[in-house]
Amino acid sequence: KNREASLPVPVSRVSYTITTDKFDALYKKLKPKGVTMTALLCKAVAAALRNHPIINAACTPAGDGIIYNEHINIAVAVAMPDGGLITPVLKDADKTDIYQLSRNWADLVNRARGKSLAPDEYSTGTFTVSNLGMYGVDKFDAILPTGTGTIMAVGGSKPTVVATEDGKIGVERQMTVNITTDHRIIYGADAAEFLQSLKAVIENPDDLTM
C-alpha cells in the first residue's frame, strides 16, 4: 500500500560516503552502558537535522506546499518475524540523551514484535532510517514512506583503503548512506548539504553523548 502511494511522487537520490572510525570507537565505548547502534545513529541524524529543517519536512497532501515539523521524530524500519515492516518512532531524538534514547528503542522494538505499539508510536516519524548494514549490505535505495520528505538507507561499515592527505596509503572504516527525498520540496543541493552535516557529526561524534 505504501509503495503504491509513493509511486506518483517524484524522488531524488543522493549517495554519500562517511568515515566511521571515531563513531565505531564511540559505540564500542558506550555499548557496555546499554547504548545501541540504532540509537546512536538516530542521534547523529537528529543532530544534523537541526540545521536542515527542509529535510525534516513533508509535502502537503495536495502537493502544493510544505509542512515544517516542529519535532524531530526518527522512524526506523524493523522487519517483523512474520514478514513485513514496521517503523517504530524515536520521538524528539534531538532532545533525548543517548542513554534514554537507547532504552526507548529497546522498548519500542520489544513491543513492535509483540504487536503492541500504539499508532502514534509507528506513524509519527518525520524522517526514516532503514539500516541493512548488519546483513552485509554495502549500499541500497529505500522507498520513500508516504507523508514524509526523506528516507535514508544505511549500508554496512567496512575497512577501505584510502589515500591520506600526505599522499600515503591508509585504511579507514567507511559506510555509504543513500537518501531518497520528495523532489517536490527537497532538491539535490538540500540533500547534499544535509549529508555534509551528517558526515561532520559522525566523523566527530563526541557531542552525541552530551
CSV table of N, CA and C in Angstrom, one decimal, residues 17 34 37 52 57 59-60 62 82 126 142 169 173 182 198 200:
chain,number,residue,atom,x,y,z
A,17,THR,N,29.6,8.9,1.2
A,17,THR,CA,30.5,8.0,1.9
A,17,THR,C,31.0,8.7,3.1
A,34,GLY,N,24.7,0.1,27.6
A,34,GLY,CA,23.3,-0.1,27.1
A,34,GLY,C,23.0,0.7,25.9
A,37,MET,N,23.5,0.7,18.6
A,37,MET,CA,24.0,1.4,17.4
A,37,MET,C,22.8,2.1,16.7
A,52,HIS,N,18.8,21.6,9.2
A,52,HIS,CA,18.2,21.4,7.9
A,52,HIS,C,16.7,21.1,8.0
A,57,ALA,N,11.0,18.0,6.7
A,57,ALA,CA,9.7,18.5,6.3
A,57,ALA,C,9.0,17.5,5.5
A,59,CYS,N,5.7,17.2,2.2
A,59,CYS,CA,4.8,17.9,1.2
A,59,CYS,C,3.4,17.8,1.7
A,60,THR,N,2.6,18.9,1.5
A,60,THR,CA,1.2,18.8,1.9
A,60,THR,C,0.5,17.7,1.0
A,62,ALA,N,-2.0,17.8,-0.8
A,62,ALA,CA,-2.4,18.3,-2.1
A,62,ALA,C,-1.2,18.5,-3.0
A,82,ASP,N,7.0,-12.3,11.1
A,82,ASP,CA,6.0,-12.9,10.2
A,82,ASP,C,6.0,-12.2,8.8
A,126,THR,N,9.1,11.8,11.2
A,126,THR,CA,9.4,12.9,10.3
A,126,THR,C,10.5,12.6,9.4
A,142,ALA,N,16.1,3.1,-0.6
A,142,ALA,CA,14.9,2.8,0.1
A,142,ALA,C,13.7,3.5,-0.5
A,169,ILE,N,49.2,5.6,1.8
A,169,ILE,CA,48.0,4.7,1.8
A,169,ILE,C,47.6,4.4,3.2
A,173,ARG,N,37.6,2.8,8.1
A,173,ARG,CA,36.2,2.2,8.0
A,173,ARG,C,35.3,3.2,7.4
A,182,ASP,N,11.6,13.6,-1.4
A,182,ASP,CA,10.5,14.1,-2.2
A,182,ASP,C,11.0,15.3,-3.0
A,198,LEU,N,25.7,15.6,8.3
A,198,LEU,CA,25.7,14.2,9.0
A,198,LEU,C,27.1,13.7,9.0
A,200,ALA,N,29.9,15.3,9.1
A,200,ALA,CA,30.6,16.1,10.2
A,200,ALA,C,30.3,15.5,11.6
